[in-house]
Tab-separated table of N, CA, C and O in Angstrom:
chain	number	residue	atom	x	y	z
A	1	MET	N	30.577	13.318	-6.963
A	1	MET	CA	29.263	13.334	-6.362
A	1	MET	C	29.430	13.601	-4.871
A	1	MET	O	30.059	12.858	-4.157
A	2	GLY	N	28.823	14.680	-4.404
A	2	GLY	CA	28.967	15.061	-3.012
A	2	GLY	C	27.948	14.387	-2.121
A	2	GLY	O	27.060	13.667	-2.567
A	3	ALA	N	28.096	14.645	-0.835
A	3	ALA	CA	27.185	14.047	0.139
A	3	ALA	C	25.772	14.586	-0.024
A	3	ALA	O	24.801	13.889	0.222
A	4	GLY	N	25.643	15.847	-0.467
A	4	GLY	CA	24.323	16.422	-0.669
A	4	GLY	C	23.527	15.687	-1.725
A	4	GLY	O	22.322	15.480	-1.599
A	5	THR	N	24.188	15.271	-2.781
A	5	THR	CA	23.524	14.525	-3.850
A	5	THR	C	23.081	13.157	-3.347
A	5	THR	O	21.987	12.700	-3.662
A	6	ARG	N	23.896	12.529	-2.541
A	6	ARG	CA	23.553	11.222	-1.991
A	6	ARG	C	22.362	11.344	-1.046
A	6	ARG	O	21.465	10.508	-1.054
A	7	ASP	N	22.355	12.407	-0.219
A	7	ASP	CA	21.223	12.611	0.677
A	7	ASP	C	19.945	12.857	-0.116
A	7	ASP	O	18.884	12.361	0.238
A	8	GLN	N	20.031	13.626	-1.189
A	8	GLN	CA	18.865	13.880	-2.034
A	8	GLN	C	18.406	12.586	-2.696
A	8	GLN	O	17.207	12.333	-2.796
A	9	ALA	N	19.329	11.762	-3.111
A	9	ALA	CA	18.967	10.484	-3.722
A	9	ALA	C	18.241	9.589	-2.712
A	9	ALA	O	17.286	8.889	-3.067
A	10	ALA	N	18.698	9.603	-1.469
A	10	ALA	CA	18.038	8.806	-0.432
A	10	ALA	C	16.622	9.323	-0.181
A	10	ALA	O	15.685	8.531	-0.039
A	11	ARG	N	16.454	10.643	-0.143
A	11	ARG	CA	15.114	11.212	0.039
A	11	ARG	C	14.226	10.877	-1.152
A	11	ARG	O	13.042	10.579	-0.979
A	12	ASP	N	14.780	10.940	-2.345
A	12	ASP	CA	14.013	10.596	-3.541
A	12	ASP	C	13.584	9.133	-3.511
A	12	ASP	O	12.460	8.790	-3.900
A	13	ALA	N	14.469	8.254	-3.051
A	13	ALA	CA	14.134	6.831	-2.970
A	13	ALA	C	12.986	6.602	-1.997
A	13	ALA	O	12.080	5.804	-2.268
A	14	VAL	N	12.995	7.304	-0.885
A	14	VAL	CA	11.909	7.174	0.092
A	14	VAL	C	10.600	7.684	-0.509
A	14	VAL	O	9.550	7.058	-0.360
A	15	THR	N	10.665	8.813	-1.208
A	15	THR	CA	9.469	9.373	-1.832
A	15	THR	C	8.883	8.416	-2.865
A	15	THR	O	7.665	8.199	-2.911
A	16	VAL	N	9.736	7.840	-3.693
A	16	VAL	CA	9.272	6.890	-4.706
A	16	VAL	C	8.666	5.668	-4.039
A	16	VAL	O	7.624	5.163	-4.469
A	17	GLU	N	9.283	5.191	-2.986
A	17	GLU	CA	8.776	3.996	-2.301
A	17	GLU	C	7.421	4.274	-1.658
A	17	GLU	O	6.527	3.421	-1.683
A	18	ILE	N	7.239	5.452	-1.079
A	18	ILE	CA	5.942	5.809	-0.506
A	18	ILE	C	4.885	5.878	-1.602
A	18	ILE	O	3.770	5.373	-1.437
A	19	GLY	N	5.228	6.491	-2.718
A	19	GLY	CA	4.290	6.554	-3.838
A	19	GLY	C	3.913	5.181	-4.347
A	19	GLY	O	2.741	4.905	-4.645
A	20	PHE	N	4.903	4.299	-4.449
A	20	PHE	CA	4.648	2.924	-4.885
A	20	PHE	C	3.729	2.209	-3.893
A	20	PHE	O	2.785	1.516	-4.291
A	21	ALA	N	3.989	2.383	-2.603
A	21	ALA	CA	3.183	1.721	-1.579
A	21	ALA	C	1.736	2.199	-1.637
A	21	ALA	O	0.802	1.391	-1.581
A	22	VAL	N	1.533	3.497	-1.786
A	22	VAL	CA	0.172	4.037	-1.828
A	22	VAL	C	-0.534	3.603	-3.112
A	22	VAL	O	-1.703	3.199	-3.079
A	23	ALA	N	0.156	3.667	-4.241
A	23	ALA	CA	-0.477	3.287	-5.512
A	23	ALA	C	-0.882	1.820	-5.524
A	23	ALA	O	-2.014	1.477	-5.912
A	24	THR	N	0.001	0.937	-5.096
A	24	THR	CA	-0.347	-0.481	-5.093
A	24	THR	C	-1.381	-0.788	-4.012
A	24	THR	O	-2.211	-1.680	-4.187
A	25	GLY	N	-1.336	-0.035	-2.916
A	25	GLY	CA	-2.360	-0.193	-1.883
A	25	GLY	C	-3.741	0.185	-2.393
A	25	GLY	O	-4.734	-0.488	-2.105
A	26	LEU	N	-3.812	1.268	-3.178
A	26	LEU	CA	-5.089	1.677	-3.759
A	26	LEU	C	-5.610	0.648	-4.757
A	26	LEU	O	-6.813	0.352	-4.781
A	27	LEU	N	-4.720	0.110	-5.569
A	27	LEU	CA	-5.141	-0.932	-6.516
A	27	LEU	C	-5.666	-2.166	-5.785
A	27	LEU	O	-6.693	-2.736	-6.162
A	28	LEU	N	-4.954	-2.567	-4.755
A	28	LEU	CA	-5.396	-3.724	-3.974
A	28	LEU	C	-6.731	-3.443	-3.289
A	28	LEU	O	-7.631	-4.288	-3.290
A	29	ALA	N	-6.868	-2.253	-2.707
A	29	ALA	CA	-8.119	-1.902	-2.033
A	29	ALA	C	-9.286	-1.907	-3.010
A	29	ALA	O	-10.382	-2.395	-2.685
A	30	GLY	N	-9.076	-1.376	-4.203
A	30	GLY	CA	-10.141	-1.383	-5.202
A	30	GLY	C	-10.546	-2.786	-5.604
A	30	GLY	O	-11.741	-3.099	-5.722
A	31	ALA	N	-9.554	-3.641	-5.815
A	31	ALA	CA	-9.846	-5.028	-6.185
A	31	ALA	C	-10.568	-5.760	-5.058
A	31	ALA	O	-11.531	-6.506	-5.300
A	32	LEU	N	-10.121	-5.538	-3.823
A	32	LEU	CA	-10.779	-6.185	-2.685
A	32	LEU	C	-12.207	-5.691	-2.515
A	32	LEU	O	-13.112	-6.471	-2.212
A	33	PHE	N	-12.411	-4.384	-2.700
A	33	PHE	CA	-13.766	-3.850	-2.569
A	33	PHE	C	-14.688	-4.449	-3.625
A	33	PHE	O	-15.801	-4.874	-3.316
A	34	LEU	N	-14.219	-4.483	-4.862
A	34	LEU	CA	-15.061	-5.056	-5.916
A	34	LEU	C	-15.369	-6.527	-5.660
A	34	LEU	O	-16.492	-6.983	-5.874
A	35	ALA	N	-14.368	-7.258	-5.207
A	35	ALA	CA	-14.585	-8.680	-4.935
A	35	ALA	C	-15.545	-8.887	-3.766
A	35	ALA	O	-16.454	-9.717	-3.834
A	36	ALA	N	-15.347	-8.118	-2.692
A	36	ALA	CA	-16.186	-8.304	-1.506
A	36	ALA	C	-17.590	-7.735	-1.701
A	36	ALA	O	-18.562	-8.261	-1.157
A	37	ALA	N	-17.709	-6.659	-2.464
A	37	ALA	CA	-19.009	-6.011	-2.637
A	37	ALA	C	-19.805	-6.550	-3.809
A	37	ALA	O	-20.949	-6.152	-4.004
A	38	SER	N	-19.233	-7.434	-4.595
A	38	SER	CA	-19.919	-7.897	-5.804
A	38	SER	C	-21.303	-8.493	-5.539
A	38	SER	O	-22.213	-8.245	-6.334
A	39	PRO	N	-21.539	-9.240	-4.456
A	39	PRO	CA	-22.912	-9.718	-4.233
A	39	PRO	C	-23.913	-8.571	-4.060
A	39	PRO	O	-25.027	-8.636	-4.569
A	40	ALA	N	-23.499	-7.522	-3.367
A	40	ALA	CA	-24.399	-6.388	-3.177
A	40	ALA	C	-24.539	-5.578	-4.462
A	40	ALA	O	-25.616	-5.072	-4.774
A	41	LEU	N	-23.455	-5.447	-5.211
A	41	LEU	CA	-23.498	-4.647	-6.434
A	41	LEU	C	-24.311	-5.308	-7.539
A	41	LEU	O	-24.913	-4.621	-8.370
A	42	PHE	N	-24.338	-6.614	-7.575
A	42	PHE	CA	-25.049	-7.328	-8.631
A	42	PHE	C	-26.428	-7.820	-8.206
A	42	PHE	O	-27.057	-8.597	-8.911
A	43	GLY	N	-26.890	-7.378	-7.057
A	43	GLY	CA	-28.253	-7.674	-6.630
A	43	GLY	C	-28.490	-9.073	-6.126
A	43	GLY	O	-29.629	-9.531	-6.101
A	44	VAL	N	-27.466	-9.770	-5.702
A	44	VAL	CA	-27.631	-11.133	-5.195
A	44	VAL	C	-28.188	-11.113	-3.772
A	44	VAL	O	-28.930	-12.014	-3.380
A	45	LEU	N	-27.883	-10.068	-3.028
A	45	LEU	CA	-28.306	-9.977	-1.626
A	45	LEU	C	-29.680	-9.327	-1.502
A	45	LEU	O	-30.120	-8.577	-2.362
A	46	ASP	N	-30.310	-9.602	-0.380
A	46	ASP	CA	-31.551	-8.928	-0.025
A	46	ASP	C	-31.252	-7.452	0.226
A	46	ASP	O	-30.178	-7.103	0.701
A	47	ARG	N	-32.178	-6.562	-0.094
A	47	ARG	CA	-31.967	-5.117	0.058
A	47	ARG	C	-31.588	-4.747	1.488
A	47	ARG	O	-30.843	-3.796	1.705
A	48	ALA	N	-32.090	-5.489	2.471
A	48	ALA	CA	-31.798	-5.178	3.873
A	48	ALA	C	-30.321	-5.389	4.198
A	48	ALA	O	-29.790	-4.751	5.108
A	49	TRP	N	-29.643	-6.267	3.469
A	49	TRP	CA	-28.252	-6.585	3.754
A	49	TRP	C	-27.257	-5.771	2.931
A	49	TRP	O	-26.066	-5.785	3.225
A	50	GLU	N	-27.716	-5.088	1.904
A	50	GLU	CA	-26.790	-4.414	0.997
A	50	GLU	C	-25.914	-3.376	1.686
A	50	GLU	O	-24.706	-3.317	1.463
A	51	GLY	N	-26.512	-2.532	2.522
A	51	GLY	CA	-25.748	-1.488	3.200
A	51	GLY	C	-24.664	-2.056	4.100
A	51	GLY	O	-23.510	-1.609	4.083
A	52	ALA	N	-25.042	-3.044	4.893
A	52	ALA	CA	-24.065	-3.666	5.791
A	52	ALA	C	-22.974	-4.374	5.000
A	52	ALA	O	-21.797	-4.331	5.375
A	53	TRP	N	-23.374	-5.004	3.905
A	53	TRP	CA	-22.396	-5.727	3.079
A	53	TRP	C	-21.389	-4.758	2.461
A	53	TRP	O	-20.192	-5.029	2.428
A	54	LEU	N	-21.875	-3.617	1.976
A	54	LEU	CA	-20.985	-2.615	1.390
A	54	LEU	C	-20.057	-2.004	2.442
A	54	LEU	O	-18.888	-1.731	2.168
A	55	ARG	N	-20.558	-1.787	3.644
A	55	ARG	CA	-19.686	-1.299	4.729
A	55	ARG	C	-18.609	-2.329	5.057
A	55	ARG	O	-17.452	-1.984	5.278
A	56	GLY	N	-18.996	-3.583	5.090
A	56	GLY	CA	-18.012	-4.643	5.323
A	56	GLY	C	-16.976	-4.708	4.220
A	56	GLY	O	-15.778	-4.889	4.479
A	57	ALA	N	-17.411	-4.526	2.982
A	57	ALA	CA	-16.467	-4.509	1.856
A	57	ALA	C	-15.515	-3.333	1.978
A	57	ALA	O	-14.323	-3.440	1.674
A	58	GLY	N	-16.024	-2.198	2.450
A	58	GLY	CA	-15.161	-1.038	2.678
A	58	GLY	C	-14.125	-1.301	3.758
A	58	GLY	O	-12.972	-0.878	3.642
A	59	LEU	N	-14.527	-2.004	4.801
A	59	LEU	CA	-13.577	-2.356	5.865
A	59	LEU	C	-12.502	-3.313	5.352
A	59	LEU	O	-11.324	-3.159	5.685
A	60	VAL	N	-12.908	-4.275	4.551
A	60	VAL	CA	-11.945	-5.211	3.969
A	60	VAL	C	-10.964	-4.463	3.073
A	60	VAL	O	-9.745	-4.682	3.127
A	61	ALA	N	-11.481	-3.552	2.254
A	61	ALA	CA	-10.625	-2.775	1.357
A	61	ALA	C	-9.662	-1.895	2.151
A	61	ALA	O	-8.472	-1.807	1.828
A	62	GLY	N	-10.158	-1.247	3.195
A	62	GLY	CA	-9.292	-0.395	4.024
A	62	GLY	C	-8.201	-1.194	4.720
A	62	GLY	O	-7.051	-0.760	4.794
A	63	ALA	N	-8.566	-2.370	5.218
A	63	ALA	CA	-7.568	-3.218	5.876
A	63	ALA	C	-6.527	-3.701	4.868
A	63	ALA	O	-5.325	-3.721	5.172
A	64	GLY	N	-6.969	-4.066	3.676
A	64	GLY	CA	-6.029	-4.497	2.643
A	64	GLY	C	-5.073	-3.383	2.256
A	64	GLY	O	-3.874	-3.610	2.073
A	65	PHE	N	-5.589	-2.163	2.145
A	65	PHE	CA	-4.746	-1.002	1.841
A	65	PHE	C	-3.689	-0.812	2.919
A	65	PHE	O	-2.499	-0.663	2.627
A	66	ALA	N	-4.114	-0.829	4.175
A	66	ALA	CA	-3.189	-0.606	5.288
A	66	ALA	C	-2.117	-1.695	5.345
A	66	ALA	O	-0.929	-1.395	5.529
A	67	VAL	N	-2.518	-2.932	5.180
A	67	VAL	CA	-1.559	-4.044	5.226
A	67	VAL	C	-0.542	-3.922	4.098
A	67	VAL	O	0.661	-4.132	4.300
A	68	ARG	N	-0.997	-3.555	2.915
A	68	ARG	CA	-0.087	-3.426	1.773
A	68	ARG	C	0.914	-2.289	1.983
A	68	ARG	O	2.121	-2.461	1.765
A	69	VAL	N	0.428	-1.128	2.398
A	69	VAL	CA	1.315	0.023	2.588
A	69	VAL	C	2.339	-0.263	3.683
A	69	VAL	O	3.538	-0.032	3.502
A	70	VAL	N	1.893	-0.792	4.801
A	70	VAL	CA	2.817	-1.095	5.895
A	70	VAL	C	3.824	-2.155	5.467
A	70	VAL	O	5.022	-2.051	5.752
A	71	GLY	N	3.370	-3.175	4.754
A	71	GLY	CA	4.278	-4.236	4.305
A	71	GLY	C	5.355	-3.722	3.363
A	71	GLY	O	6.535	-4.058	3.495
A	72	VAL	N	4.956	-2.884	2.394
A	72	VAL	CA	5.933	-2.351	1.445
A	72	VAL	C	6.937	-1.458	2.160
A	72	VAL	O	8.150	-1.556	1.930
A	73	LEU	N	6.457	-0.590	3.035
A	73	LEU	CA	7.372	0.335	3.711
A	73	LEU	C	8.273	-0.379	4.713
A	73	LEU	O	9.434	-0.001	4.882
A	74	ARG	N	7.767	-1.415	5.361
A	74	ARG	CA	8.632	-2.200	6.270
A	74	ARG	C	9.725	-2.918	5.480
A	74	ARG	O	10.872	-2.964	5.899
A	75	ARG	N	9.338	-3.492	4.361
A	75	ARG	CA	10.326	-4.197	3.538
A	75	ARG	C	11.381	-3.220	3.023
A	75	ARG	O	12.564	-3.533	2.986
A	76	PHE	N	10.952	-2.022	2.638
A	76	PHE	CA	11.899	-1.008	2.182
A	76	PHE	C	12.845	-0.615	3.317
A	76	PHE	O	14.046	-0.517	3.116
A	77	GLY	N	12.307	-0.426	4.512
A	77	GLY	CA	13.148	-0.073	5.654
A	77	GLY	C	14.129	-1.173	6.020
A	77	GLY	O	15.253	-0.909	6.426
A	78	ALA	N	13.707	-2.422	5.846
A	78	ALA	CA	14.579	-3.540	6.187
A	78	ALA	C	15.702	-3.717	5.178
A	78	ALA	O	16.769	-4.244	5.510
A	79	THR	N	15.484	-3.273	3.930
A	79	THR	CA	16.509	-3.461	2.910
A	79	THR	C	17.501	-2.315	2.855
A	79	THR	O	18.494	-2.398	2.138
A	80	ARG	N	17.222	-1.247	3.588
A	80	ARG	CA	18.177	-0.132	3.612
A	80	ARG	C	19.384	-0.548	4.446
A	80	ARG	O	19.263	-1.136	5.502
A	81	GLN	N	20.548	-0.230	3.960
A	81	GLN	CA	21.782	-0.595	4.641
A	81	GLN	C	22.573	0.670	4.903
A	81	GLN	O	22.376	1.689	4.261
A	82	VAL	N	23.454	0.591	5.833
A	82	VAL	CA	24.331	1.724	6.101
A	82	VAL	C	25.671	1.445	5.445
A	82	VAL	O	26.306	0.422	5.689
A	83	ALA	N	26.081	2.371	4.581
A	83	ALA	CA	27.368	2.221	3.893
A	83	ALA	C	28.503	2.479	4.871
A	83	ALA	O	28.303	2.941	5.989
A	84	GLY	N	29.702	2.207	4.440
A	84	GLY	CA	30.866	2.381	5.297
A	84	GLY	C	31.070	3.809	5.768
A	84	GLY	O	31.592	4.043	6.848
A	85	ASP	N	30.635	4.802	4.989
A	85	ASP	CA	30.812	6.188	5.389
A	85	ASP	C	29.645	6.720	6.212
A	85	ASP	O	29.578	7.906	6.514
A	86	GLY	N	28.710	5.856	6.606
A	86	GLY	CA	27.624	6.244	7.477
A	86	GLY	C	26.379	6.735	6.757
A	86	GLY	O	25.398	7.054	7.399
A	87	HIS	N	26.391	6.809	5.439
A	87	HIS	CA	25.222	7.239	4.698
A	87	HIS	C	24.330	6.045	4.392
A	87	HIS	O	24.813	4.965	4.068
A	88	ALA	N	23.056	6.281	4.473
A	88	ALA	CA	22.111	5.208	4.177
A	88	ALA	C	21.992	5.035	2.673
A	88	ALA	O	21.919	5.997	1.923
A	89	VAL	N	22.021	3.795	2.246
A	89	VAL	CA	21.807	3.473	0.838
A	89	VAL	C	20.723	2.402	0.788
A	89	VAL	O	20.566	1.619	1.705
A	90	SER	N	19.981	2.400	-0.276
A	90	SER	CA	18.951	1.379	-0.385
A	90	SER	C	19.407	0.292	-1.335
A	90	SER	O	20.210	0.529	-2.230
A	91	GLY	N	18.898	-0.866	-1.110
A	91	GLY	CA	19.222	-1.995	-1.958
A	91	GLY	C	18.258	-3.114	-1.734
A	91	GLY	O	17.650	-3.231	-0.688
A	92	ARG	N	18.084	-3.927	-2.723
A	92	ARG	CA	17.201	-5.087	-2.606
A	92	ARG	C	18.070	-6.324	-2.392
A	92	ARG	O	19.126	-6.448	-2.973
A	93	PRO	N	17.595	-7.223	-1.539
A	93	PRO	CA	18.379	-8.444	-1.301
A	93	PRO	C	18.419	-9.345	-2.504
A	93	PRO	O	17.659	-9.299	-3.390
């Protein structure tokens, strides 16, 4: 196995980790939006408050997405180690 294969494996690992971060971030954002917007969606709120409530739910969902993606990618970056030959390898603690 040459160095080119190892470099490709490292790039593939980063790509998979980004995909995982975005996918789980989207799931979390959807769950947060549904939870936060449920009073407006089920008619519990006064009509005057529905728009503001839905915007607030969108902000909560967006913040949850950002926190999840940044957290996953930071954790991935922290677990990457440098092997003895100077190539980056990934590993979980």
